[in-house]
């Protein structure tokens, strides 16, 4: 375990060269962006724990009331959470409390955006929050183009044609792999005979000609 906020502040100050090189008001702004939790598990660096960490206390026996030191570890689960901005699932270790917070916020993206930096008590949470904020900022600067109803209808027709072509290609591939039986040929020939569009003329005239041939 480590005192996360103090350690992070010391690292930042050592890289900068001390508080003398900071402009007025920058240190207060850094404190707001750094987690203010005192004790954080080292295992929490690899997940979202939402403030749930190891706790210590006494285990008291029922007979003599003897006390012995013990610890309570959080319930950590390995979950796959879907991120809409990344358009993929993210595998992350989360506590059951963090899962409830994510469900309440409406998703992993909303949870990271709504939770302030000083409440993100792990480096992984701060990293993901900064990444999600940057992606949403880039998305907000993009231009949105709306299609006309005619263009949407053309796109739908193109998708339908593409699916039909893929289905026909799969059918041809299966024929090449598994062969082509005479029974299947007869079935297709019967279907073509029953299809009025394949007769080359008006179906009403063809039926009349067929009917008149019997007399």
mmCIF file of C-alpha atoms in Angstrom:
data_model
loop_
_atom_site.group_PDB
_atom_site.id
_atom_site.type_symbol
_atom_site.label_atom_id
_atom_site.label_comp_id
_atom_site.label_asym_id
_atom_site.label_seq_id
_atom_site.Cartn_x
_atom_site.Cartn_y
_atom_site.Cartn_z
ATOM 1 C CA UNK A 1 0.000 0.000 0.000
ATOM 2 C CA UNK A 2 1.066 3.571 -0.513
ATOM 3 C CA UNK A 3 0.042 7.130 0.201
ATOM 4 C CA UNK A 4 -0.953 7.793 -3.383
ATOM 5 C CA UNK A 5 -1.650 11.543 -3.336
ATOM 6 C CA UNK A 6 1.556 12.543 -1.556
ATOM 7 C CA UNK A 7 3.707 10.261 -3.711
ATOM 8 C CA UNK A 8 2.272 11.642 -6.935
ATOM 9 C CA UNK A 9 2.791 15.219 -5.782
ATOM 10 C CA UNK A 10 6.420 14.457 -4.844
ATOM 11 C CA UNK A 11 7.074 12.919 -8.269
ATOM 12 C CA UNK A 12 5.610 15.940 -10.050
ATOM 13 C CA UNK A 13 7.624 18.362 -7.953
ATOM 14 C CA UNK A 14 10.847 16.425 -8.528
ATOM 15 C CA UNK A 15 10.312 16.485 -12.293
ATOM 16 C CA UNK A 16 9.525 20.203 -12.289
ATOM 17 C CA UNK A 17 12.419 21.089 -10.034
ATOM 18 C CA UNK A 18 10.614 22.272 -6.924
ATOM 19 C CA UNK A 19 7.793 24.612 -6.008
ATOM 20 C CA UNK A 20 9.850 27.644 -6.993
ATOM 21 C CA UNK A 21 9.327 26.893 -10.685
ATOM 22 C CA UNK A 22 5.538 26.792 -10.310
ATOM 23 C CA UNK A 23 3.374 29.755 -11.200
ATOM 24 C CA UNK A 24 0.984 31.014 -8.524
ATOM 25 C CA UNK A 25 -2.161 28.927 -8.298
ATOM 26 C CA UNK A 26 -0.740 25.932 -10.182
ATOM 27 C CA UNK A 27 -0.114 23.873 -7.049
ATOM 28 C CA UNK A 28 -3.735 24.265 -5.928
ATOM 29 C CA UNK A 29 -4.904 23.208 -9.387
ATOM 30 C CA UNK A 30 -2.631 20.147 -9.230
ATOM 31 C CA UNK A 31 -4.049 19.146 -5.861
ATOM 32 C CA UNK A 32 -7.551 19.168 -7.346
ATOM 33 C CA UNK A 33 -6.417 16.849 -10.144
ATOM 34 C CA UNK A 34 -4.525 14.432 -7.870
ATOM 35 C CA UNK A 35 -6.370 11.790 -5.814
ATOM 36 C CA UNK A 36 -6.810 12.848 -2.203
ATOM 37 C CA UNK A 37 -7.209 9.327 -0.798
ATOM 38 C CA UNK A 38 -4.601 8.483 1.807
ATOM 39 C CA UNK A 39 -4.170 4.726 1.551
ATOM 40 C CA UNK A 40 -4.526 2.870 -1.768
ATOM 41 C CA UNK A 41 -3.758 -0.767 -2.517
ATOM 42 C CA UNK A 42 -0.949 -1.419 -4.977
ATOM 43 C CA UNK A 43 -3.272 -3.877 -6.712
ATOM 44 C CA UNK A 44 -5.639 -0.965 -7.426
ATOM 45 C CA UNK A 45 -3.158 0.399 -9.984
ATOM 46 C CA UNK A 46 -4.470 -2.217 -12.436
ATOM 47 C CA UNK A 47 -8.192 -1.519 -12.142
ATOM 48 C CA UNK A 48 -11.109 0.671 -11.066
ATOM 49 C CA UNK A 49 -11.798 0.219 -7.359
ATOM 50 C CA UNK A 50 -14.043 3.294 -6.782
ATOM 51 C CA UNK A 51 -12.691 3.965 -3.293
ATOM 52 C CA UNK A 52 -12.932 0.367 -2.056
ATOM 53 C CA UNK A 53 -9.606 -0.820 -0.651
ATOM 54 C CA UNK A 54 -8.237 -3.146 1.984
ATOM 55 C CA UNK A 55 -9.464 -2.560 5.557
ATOM 56 C CA UNK A 56 -8.004 -3.687 8.863
ATOM 57 C CA UNK A 57 -9.635 -4.551 12.153
ATOM 58 C CA UNK A 58 -9.970 -7.097 14.943
ATOM 59 C CA UNK A 59 -11.517 -10.545 14.919
ATOM 60 C CA UNK A 60 -13.120 -11.159 18.304
ATOM 61 C CA UNK A 61 -13.717 -14.703 19.483
ATOM 62 C CA UNK A 62 -17.169 -15.569 20.840
ATOM 63 C CA UNK A 63 -15.991 -17.424 23.965
ATOM 64 C CA UNK A 64 -13.242 -15.378 25.542
ATOM 65 C CA UNK A 65 -13.454 -12.160 23.571
ATOM 66 C CA UNK A 66 -9.871 -12.546 22.380
ATOM 67 C CA UNK A 67 -8.872 -10.125 19.648
ATOM 68 C CA UNK A 68 -6.742 -10.998 16.685
ATOM 69 C CA UNK A 69 -5.838 -8.703 13.815
ATOM 70 C CA UNK A 70 -7.383 -9.381 10.425
ATOM 71 C CA UNK A 71 -8.015 -7.646 7.103
ATOM 72 C CA UNK A 72 -10.940 -7.326 4.685
ATOM 73 C CA UNK A 73 -10.111 -7.247 0.998
ATOM 74 C CA UNK A 74 -12.524 -5.810 -1.618
ATOM 75 C CA UNK A 75 -14.500 -8.034 -3.949
ATOM 76 C CA UNK A 76 -12.627 -7.613 -7.235
ATOM 77 C CA UNK A 77 -14.068 -8.987 -10.488
ATOM 78 C CA UNK A 78 -12.540 -9.281 -13.955
ATOM 79 C CA UNK A 79 -15.124 -7.785 -16.338
ATOM 80 C CA UNK A 80 -15.459 -6.864 -20.007
ATOM 81 C CA UNK A 81 -17.090 -3.427 -20.279
ATOM 82 C CA UNK A 82 -18.182 -1.922 -23.589
ATOM 83 C CA UNK A 83 -16.910 1.553 -24.459
ATOM 84 C CA UNK A 84 -18.942 3.412 -27.089
ATOM 85 C CA UNK A 85 -16.220 5.936 -27.900
ATOM 86 C CA UNK A 86 -13.657 3.136 -28.423
ATOM 87 C CA UNK A 87 -16.274 0.870 -30.086
ATOM 88 C CA UNK A 88 -14.917 -2.230 -28.354
ATOM 89 C CA UNK A 89 -14.948 -4.125 -25.083
ATOM 90 C CA UNK A 90 -12.405 -3.181 -22.413
ATOM 91 C CA UNK A 91 -11.214 -5.847 -19.985
ATOM 92 C CA UNK A 92 -10.622 -4.320 -16.564
ATOM 93 C CA UNK A 93 -10.558 -5.365 -12.916
ATOM 94 C CA UNK A 94 -13.372 -3.637 -11.020
ATOM 95 C CA UNK A 95 -14.935 -3.953 -7.594
ATOM 96 C CA UNK A 96 -18.621 -4.701 -7.159
ATOM 97 C CA UNK A 97 -19.107 -1.142 -5.881
ATOM 98 C CA UNK A 98 -17.482 0.207 -9.061
ATOM 99 C CA UNK A 99 -19.805 -1.978 -11.166
ATOM 100 C CA UNK A 100 -22.837 -0.445 -9.429
ATOM 101 C CA UNK A 101 -21.417 3.049 -9.976
ATOM 102 C CA UNK A 102 -20.839 2.316 -13.670
ATOM 103 C CA UNK A 103 -24.395 0.964 -14.085
ATOM 104 C CA UNK A 104 -25.803 4.005 -12.322
ATOM 105 C CA UNK A 105 -23.799 6.402 -14.528
ATOM 106 C CA UNK A 106 -24.915 4.628 -17.707
ATOM 107 C CA UNK A 107 -21.675 3.006 -18.856
ATOM 108 C CA UNK A 108 -17.917 3.069 -18.467
ATOM 109 C CA UNK A 109 -17.569 6.232 -20.589
ATOM 110 C CA UNK A 110 -20.142 8.185 -18.562
ATOM 111 C CA UNK A 111 -18.628 7.001 -15.280
ATOM 112 C CA UNK A 112 -15.155 8.209 -16.259
ATOM 113 C CA UNK A 113 -16.482 11.545 -17.538
ATOM 114 C CA UNK A 114 -18.664 12.278 -14.492
ATOM 115 C CA UNK A 115 -16.136 11.257 -11.814
ATOM 116 C CA UNK A 116 -13.764 14.148 -10.968
ATOM 117 C CA UNK A 117 -10.014 13.637 -10.991
ATOM 118 C CA UNK A 118 -9.559 13.945 -7.227
ATOM 119 C CA UNK A 119 -11.931 11.005 -6.715
ATOM 120 C CA UNK A 120 -10.033 8.783 -9.153
ATOM 121 C CA UNK A 121 -7.795 7.118 -6.598
ATOM 122 C CA UNK A 122 -5.827 4.983 -9.084
ATOM 123 C CA UNK A 123 -3.428 5.787 -11.907
ATOM 124 C CA UNK A 124 -5.365 3.589 -14.324
ATOM 125 C CA UNK A 125 -8.572 5.519 -13.660
ATOM 126 C CA UNK A 126 -6.832 8.856 -14.247
ATOM 127 C CA UNK A 127 -5.248 7.552 -17.476
ATOM 128 C CA UNK A 128 -8.546 6.218 -18.866
ATOM 129 C CA UNK A 129 -10.412 9.372 -17.864
ATOM 130 C CA UNK A 130 -7.907 11.603 -19.679
ATOM 131 C CA UNK A 131 -8.035 9.346 -22.756
ATOM 132 C CA UNK A 132 -11.846 9.280 -22.899
ATOM 133 C CA UNK A 133 -12.062 13.061 -22.431
ATOM 134 C CA UNK A 134 -9.601 13.615 -25.292
ATOM 135 C CA UNK A 135 -11.538 11.292 -27.629
ATOM 136 C CA UNK A 136 -14.861 12.989 -26.837
ATOM 137 C CA UNK A 137 -13.268 16.392 -27.385
ATOM 138 C CA UNK A 138 -12.024 15.282 -30.818
ATOM 139 C CA UNK A 139 -15.481 13.870 -31.581
ATOM 140 C CA UNK A 140 -17.092 17.189 -30.660
ATOM 141 C CA UNK A 141 -14.879 19.042 -33.131
ATOM 142 C CA UNK A 142 -15.842 16.766 -36.033
ATOM 143 C CA UNK A 143 -18.372 17.867 -38.644
ATOM 144 C CA UNK A 144 -21.629 15.943 -38.846
ATOM 145 C CA UNK A 145 -23.135 15.169 -42.265
ATOM 146 C CA UNK A 146 -26.808 14.226 -42.632
ATOM 147 C CA UNK A 147 -28.019 12.099 -45.548
ATOM 148 C CA UNK A 148 -31.148 12.829 -47.537
ATOM 149 C CA UNK A 149 -33.930 10.194 -47.553
ATOM 150 C CA UNK A 150 -33.051 9.282 -51.155
ATOM 151 C CA UNK A 151 -29.394 8.733 -50.225
ATOM 152 C CA UNK A 152 -30.394 6.582 -47.246
ATOM 153 C CA UNK A 153 -32.665 4.495 -49.507
ATOM 154 C CA UNK A 154 -29.780 4.019 -51.967
ATOM 155 C CA UNK A 155 -27.469 2.953 -49.134
ATOM 156 C CA UNK A 156 -30.033 0.442 -47.885
ATOM 157 C CA UNK A 157 -30.417 -0.981 -51.383
ATOM 158 C CA UNK A 158 -26.627 -1.238 -51.757
ATOM 159 C CA UNK A 159 -26.405 -3.144 -48.464
ATOM 160 C CA UNK A 160 -29.179 -5.510 -49.568
ATOM 161 C CA UNK A 161 -27.446 -6.156 -52.899
ATOM 162 C CA UNK A 162 -24.168 -6.777 -51.099
ATOM 163 C CA UNK A 163 -25.821 -9.312 -48.767
ATOM 164 C CA UNK A 164 -27.396 -11.108 -51.743
ATOM 165 C CA UNK A 165 -24.026 -11.267 -53.505
ATOM 166 C CA UNK A 166 -22.364 -12.639 -50.379
ATOM 167 C CA UNK A 167 -25.114 -15.247 -49.982
ATOM 168 C CA UNK A 168 -24.752 -16.326 -53.615
ATOM 169 C CA UNK A 169 -20.956 -16.515 -53.258
ATOM 170 C CA UNK A 170 -21.304 -18.729 -50.165
ATOM 171 C CA UNK A 171 -23.760 -20.941 -52.051
ATOM 172 C CA UNK A 172 -21.355 -21.333 -54.983
ATOM 173 C CA UNK A 173 -18.511 -22.115 -52.586
ATOM 174 C CA UNK A 174 -20.553 -24.835 -50.878
ATOM 175 C CA UNK A 175 -21.385 -26.325 -54.289
ATOM 176 C CA UNK A 176 -17.708 -26.461 -55.196
ATOM 177 C CA UNK A 177 -16.728 -28.034 -51.883
ATOM 178 C CA UNK A 178 -19.532 -30.554 -51.344
ATOM 179 C CA UNK A 179 -20.474 -31.228 -54.979
ATOM 180 C CA UNK A 180 -23.768 -30.867 -56.824
ATOM 181 C CA UNK A 181 -26.329 -33.690 -56.850
ATOM 182 C CA UNK A 182 -28.873 -34.460 -59.598
ATOM 183 C CA UNK A 183 -31.722 -34.158 -57.141
ATOM 184 C CA UNK A 184 -30.805 -30.548 -56.324
ATOM 185 C CA UNK A 185 -30.665 -29.783 -60.055
ATOM 186 C CA UNK A 186 -34.168 -31.162 -60.529
ATOM 187 C CA UNK A 187 -35.475 -29.088 -57.609
ATOM 188 C CA UNK A 188 -34.003 -25.884 -59.064
ATOM 189 C CA UNK A 189 -35.400 -26.684 -62.540
ATOM 190 C CA UNK A 190 -38.861 -27.204 -61.059
ATOM 191 C CA UNK A 191 -38.589 -23.885 -59.203
ATOM 192 C CA UNK A 192 -37.626 -22.117 -62.423
ATOM 193 C CA UNK A 193 -40.588 -23.702 -64.242
ATOM 194 C CA UNK A 194 -42.981 -22.532 -61.533
ATOM 195 C CA UNK A 195 -41.553 -18.983 -61.580
ATOM 196 C CA UNK A 196 -43.710 -16.877 -63.989
ATOM 197 C CA UNK A 197 -40.904 -14.377 -64.579
ATOM 198 C CA UNK A 198 -38.728 -17.056 -66.201
ATOM 199 C CA UNK A 199 -41.274 -18.027 -68.878
ATOM 200 C CA UNK A 200 -40.518 -15.061 -71.141
ATOM 201 C CA UNK A 201 -44.107 -14.002 -71.725
ATOM 202 C CA UNK A 202 -47.329 -13.072 -69.975
ATOM 203 C CA UNK A 203 -48.282 -15.674 -67.429
ATOM 204 C CA UNK A 204 -52.000 -15.243 -68.277
ATOM 205 C CA UNK A 205 -51.405 -16.006 -71.969
ATOM 206 C CA UNK A 206 -49.238 -19.023 -71.153
ATOM 207 C CA UNK A 207 -51.910 -20.509 -68.894
ATOM 208 C CA UNK A 208 -54.538 -19.884 -71.620
ATOM 209 C CA UNK A 209 -52.378 -21.599 -74.235
ATOM 210 C CA UNK A 210 -51.809 -24.546 -71.951
ATOM 211 C CA UNK A 211 -55.538 -24.794 -71.252
ATOM 212 C CA UNK A 212 -56.499 -24.623 -74.919
ATOM 213 C CA UNK A 213 -54.117 -27.421 -75.865
ATOM 214 C CA UNK A 214 -56.280 -29.962 -74.059
ATOM 215 C CA UNK A 215 -59.327 -29.282 -76.264
#
